[in-house]
Coordinates of C-alpha atoms in Angstrom, one line a residue:
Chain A
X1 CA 0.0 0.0 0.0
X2 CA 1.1 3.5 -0.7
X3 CA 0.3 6.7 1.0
X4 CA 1.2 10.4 1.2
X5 CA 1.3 12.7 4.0
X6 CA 0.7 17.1 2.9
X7 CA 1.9 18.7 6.5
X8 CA -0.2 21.7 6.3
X9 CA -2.7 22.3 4.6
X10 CA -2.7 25.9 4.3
X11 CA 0.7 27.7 3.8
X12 CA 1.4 31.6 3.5
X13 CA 4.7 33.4 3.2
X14 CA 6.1 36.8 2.1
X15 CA 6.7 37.6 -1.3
X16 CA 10.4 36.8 -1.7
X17 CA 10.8 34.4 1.0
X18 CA 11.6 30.5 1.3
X19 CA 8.6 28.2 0.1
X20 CA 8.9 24.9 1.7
X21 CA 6.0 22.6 1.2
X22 CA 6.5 19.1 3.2
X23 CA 5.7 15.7 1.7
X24 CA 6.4 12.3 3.3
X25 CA 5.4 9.0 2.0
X26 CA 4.8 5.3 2.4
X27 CA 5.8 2.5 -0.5
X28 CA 6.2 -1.1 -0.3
X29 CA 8.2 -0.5 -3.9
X30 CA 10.6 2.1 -4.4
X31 CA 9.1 5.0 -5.2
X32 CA 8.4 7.5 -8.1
X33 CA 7.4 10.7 -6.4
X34 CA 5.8 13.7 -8.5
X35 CA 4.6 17.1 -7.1
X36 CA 1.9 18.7 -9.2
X37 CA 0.5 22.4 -8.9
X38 CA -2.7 23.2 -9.2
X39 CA -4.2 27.1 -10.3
X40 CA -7.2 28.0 -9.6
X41 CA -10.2 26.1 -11.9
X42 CA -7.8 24.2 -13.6
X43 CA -6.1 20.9 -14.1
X44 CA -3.1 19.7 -12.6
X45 CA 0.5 20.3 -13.8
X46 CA 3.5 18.6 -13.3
X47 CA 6.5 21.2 -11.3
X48 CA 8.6 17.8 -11.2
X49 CA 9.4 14.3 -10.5
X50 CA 11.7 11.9 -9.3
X51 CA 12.1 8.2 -10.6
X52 CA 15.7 7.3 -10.7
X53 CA 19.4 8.9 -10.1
X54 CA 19.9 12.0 -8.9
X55 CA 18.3 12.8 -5.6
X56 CA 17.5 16.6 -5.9
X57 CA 15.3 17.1 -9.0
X58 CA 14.9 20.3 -10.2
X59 CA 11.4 21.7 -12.2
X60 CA 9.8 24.4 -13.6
X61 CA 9.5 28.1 -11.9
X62 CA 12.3 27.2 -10.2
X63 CA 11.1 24.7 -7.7
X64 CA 12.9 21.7 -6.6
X65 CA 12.6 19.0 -4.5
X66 CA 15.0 16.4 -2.6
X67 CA 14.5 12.6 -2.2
X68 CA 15.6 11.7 1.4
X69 CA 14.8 7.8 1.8
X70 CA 16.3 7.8 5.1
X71 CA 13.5 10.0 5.7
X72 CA 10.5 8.8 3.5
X73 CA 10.7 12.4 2.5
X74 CA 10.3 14.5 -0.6
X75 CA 9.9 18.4 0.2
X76 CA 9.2 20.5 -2.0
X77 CA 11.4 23.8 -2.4
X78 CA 11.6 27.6 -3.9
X79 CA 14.5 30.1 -2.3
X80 CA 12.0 32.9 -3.5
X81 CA 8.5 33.2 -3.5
X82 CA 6.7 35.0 -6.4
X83 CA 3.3 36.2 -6.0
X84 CA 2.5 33.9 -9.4
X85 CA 3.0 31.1 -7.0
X86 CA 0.1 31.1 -5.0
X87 CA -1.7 27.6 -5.7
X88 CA -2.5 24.3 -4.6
X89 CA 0.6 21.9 -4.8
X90 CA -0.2 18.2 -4.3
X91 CA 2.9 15.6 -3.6
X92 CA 1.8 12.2 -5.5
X93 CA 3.5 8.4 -5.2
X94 CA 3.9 5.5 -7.6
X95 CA 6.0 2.7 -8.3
X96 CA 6.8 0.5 -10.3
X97 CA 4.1 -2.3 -11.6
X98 CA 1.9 0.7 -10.3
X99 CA -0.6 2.1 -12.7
X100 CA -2.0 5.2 -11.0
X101 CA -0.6 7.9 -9.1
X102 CA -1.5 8.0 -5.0
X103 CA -1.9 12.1 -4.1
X104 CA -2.0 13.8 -1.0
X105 CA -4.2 16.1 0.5
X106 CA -2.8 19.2 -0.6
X107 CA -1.2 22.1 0.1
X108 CA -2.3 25.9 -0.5
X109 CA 0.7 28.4 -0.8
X110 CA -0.7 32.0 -0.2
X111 CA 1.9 34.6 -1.2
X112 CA 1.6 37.9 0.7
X113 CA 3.1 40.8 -1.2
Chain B
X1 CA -2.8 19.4 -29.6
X2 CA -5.4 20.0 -27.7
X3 CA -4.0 17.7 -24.5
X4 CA -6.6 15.9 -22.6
X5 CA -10.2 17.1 -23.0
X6 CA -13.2 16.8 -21.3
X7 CA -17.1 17.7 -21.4
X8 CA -19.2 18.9 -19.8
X9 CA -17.4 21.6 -18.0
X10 CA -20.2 22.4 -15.6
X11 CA -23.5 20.2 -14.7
X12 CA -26.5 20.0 -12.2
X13 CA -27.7 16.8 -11.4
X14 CA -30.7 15.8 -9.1
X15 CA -30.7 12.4 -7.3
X16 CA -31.4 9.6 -9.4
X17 CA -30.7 10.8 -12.7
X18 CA -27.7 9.8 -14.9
X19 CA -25.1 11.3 -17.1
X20 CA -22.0 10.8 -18.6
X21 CA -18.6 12.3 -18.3
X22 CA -16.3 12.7 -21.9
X23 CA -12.8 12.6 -21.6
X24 CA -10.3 12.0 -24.9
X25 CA -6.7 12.6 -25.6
X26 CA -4.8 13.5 -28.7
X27 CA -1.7 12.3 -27.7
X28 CA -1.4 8.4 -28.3
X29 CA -1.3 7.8 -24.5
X30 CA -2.0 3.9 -23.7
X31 CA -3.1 5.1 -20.3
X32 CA -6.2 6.5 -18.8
X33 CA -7.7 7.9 -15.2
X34 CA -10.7 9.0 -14.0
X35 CA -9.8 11.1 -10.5
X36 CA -12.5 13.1 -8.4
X37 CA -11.2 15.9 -6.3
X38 CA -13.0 16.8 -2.9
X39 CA -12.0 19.7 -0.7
X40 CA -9.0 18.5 1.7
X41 CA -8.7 14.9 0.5
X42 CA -6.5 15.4 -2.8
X43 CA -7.5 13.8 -6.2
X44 CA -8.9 10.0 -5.4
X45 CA -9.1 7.6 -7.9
X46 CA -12.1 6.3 -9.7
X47 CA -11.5 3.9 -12.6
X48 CA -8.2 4.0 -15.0
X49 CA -7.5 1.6 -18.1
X50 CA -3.9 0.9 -18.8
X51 CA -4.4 0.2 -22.2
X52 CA -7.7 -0.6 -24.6
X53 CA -9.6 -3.0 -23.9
X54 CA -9.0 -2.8 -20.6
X55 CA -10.2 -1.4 -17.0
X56 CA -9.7 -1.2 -13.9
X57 CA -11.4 -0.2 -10.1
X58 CA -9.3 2.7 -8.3
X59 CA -10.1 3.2 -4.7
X60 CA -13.3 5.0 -4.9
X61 CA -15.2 3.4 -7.5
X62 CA -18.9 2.4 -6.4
X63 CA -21.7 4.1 -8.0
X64 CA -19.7 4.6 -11.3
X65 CA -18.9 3.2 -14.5
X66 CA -16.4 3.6 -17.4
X67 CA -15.8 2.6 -21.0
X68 CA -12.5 2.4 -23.0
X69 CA -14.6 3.6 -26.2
X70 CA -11.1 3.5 -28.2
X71 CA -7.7 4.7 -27.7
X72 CA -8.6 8.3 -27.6
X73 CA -11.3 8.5 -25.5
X74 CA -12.4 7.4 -22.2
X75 CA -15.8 8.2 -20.5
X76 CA -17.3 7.8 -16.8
X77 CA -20.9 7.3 -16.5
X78 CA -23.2 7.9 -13.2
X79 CA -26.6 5.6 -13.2
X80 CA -27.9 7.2 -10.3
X81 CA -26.3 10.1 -9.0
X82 CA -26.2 10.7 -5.5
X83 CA -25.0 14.1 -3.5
X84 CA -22.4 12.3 -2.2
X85 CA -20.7 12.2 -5.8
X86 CA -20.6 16.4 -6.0
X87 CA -17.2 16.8 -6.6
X88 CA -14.6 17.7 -9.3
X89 CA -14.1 15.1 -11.4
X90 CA -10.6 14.9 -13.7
X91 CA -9.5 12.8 -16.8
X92 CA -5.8 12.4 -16.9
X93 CA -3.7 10.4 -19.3
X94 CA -0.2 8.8 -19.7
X95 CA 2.3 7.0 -21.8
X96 CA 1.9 4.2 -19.4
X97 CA 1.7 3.6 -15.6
X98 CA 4.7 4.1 -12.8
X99 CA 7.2 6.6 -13.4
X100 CA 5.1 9.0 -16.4
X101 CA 3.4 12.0 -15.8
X102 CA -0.1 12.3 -16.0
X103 CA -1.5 15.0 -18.0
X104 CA -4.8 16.4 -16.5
X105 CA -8.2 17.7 -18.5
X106 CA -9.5 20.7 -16.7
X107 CA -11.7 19.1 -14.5
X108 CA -15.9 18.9 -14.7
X109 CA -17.7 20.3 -12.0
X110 CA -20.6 18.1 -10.8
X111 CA -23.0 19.4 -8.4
X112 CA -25.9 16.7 -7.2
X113 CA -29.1 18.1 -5.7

């Protein structure tokens, strides 16, 4: 069985300051881990993913993300916020032999200017 | 390319009646998902088909259907529509299962009475 854990479900910070956004999971399989972001009325889109190899993936808008397996983690990172951020993010798990995609909860980034 | 697709945008159901949700994708994916989205529990999975001909149950799939109508396209169909199936509801698609993204329709929004 997998599972996701989103800590905080709400998250605001100052234009220009750190976004962290905290994902741990559970897999019986190594994982593939994805975050996705989410603007308003629309569909999801992928920031970035990790399946194999290098440990800190890089996406798009400058987020990236570090696989800790020690941990079970996969946080997601921006060293400055922009207010073209603010939007859901969701952390998702897979593996392989694993069709689907397992999301968490979700996390809303508010930017304050 | 028009990505993933879906139809209606918007619909008003009361209990008991029935409708179906379109999804299709113009990108040769073998992979399909139907997810819904509720407030605070992420995107769930309904139904996917890894490939035509084929389907699948997610982990929330009572009260719905699907059919693999071809390669392209992919629909989810309600019987009897209950409140408790007011949601978002989102087609994605994929190469295959595991490690490839999923690209996301932008959502239908189904509001039971």
């Amino acid at each position: 069985a997998q599972s996701v854990t989103q800590l905080g479900s709400h998250v605001s910070v100052s234009e220009g300051a750190l976004v962290l956004l905290r994902c741990n999971y559970s897999s019986s399989v190594p994982p593939y881990l994805f975050w996705y972001v989410q603007y308003p009325n629309q569909g999801l889109q992928l920031l970035l993913k990790y399946t194999t190899g290098a440990t800190l993936v890089k996406g798009i808008n400058g987020f990236e993300a570090e696989f800790k397996k020690s941990e079970t983690s996969f946080h997601l990172t921006k060293p400055s916020a922009h207010m073209s951020d603010a939007a859901e993010y969701f952390c998702a798990v897979s593996g392989a032999g694993r069709r689907a995609l397992t999301f968490g909860s979700g996390t809303r980034l508010q930017v304050q200017p | 390319n028009a990505g993933v697709t879906q139809t209606p945008k918007f619909q008003v159901l009361k209990t008991g009646q029935s409708m179906t949700l379109q999804c299709a994708q113009d990108m040769n994916h073998n992979s399909m998902y139907w997810y819904r989205q509720d407030p605070g529990m992420g995107l769930r999975l309904i139904y996917y088909s890894a490939s035509e001909g084929t389907t699948d149950k997610g982990e929330v799939p009572n009260g719905y259907n699907v059919s693999r109508l071809n390669k392209r396209e992919f629909s989810l169909r309600l019987e009897s529509a209950a409140p408790s199936q007011t949601s978002v509801y989102f087609c994605a698609s994929s190469e295959a299962g595991g490690s490839s993204e999923q690209f996301f329709g932008p959502g239908t929004r189904l509001t039971v009475l």
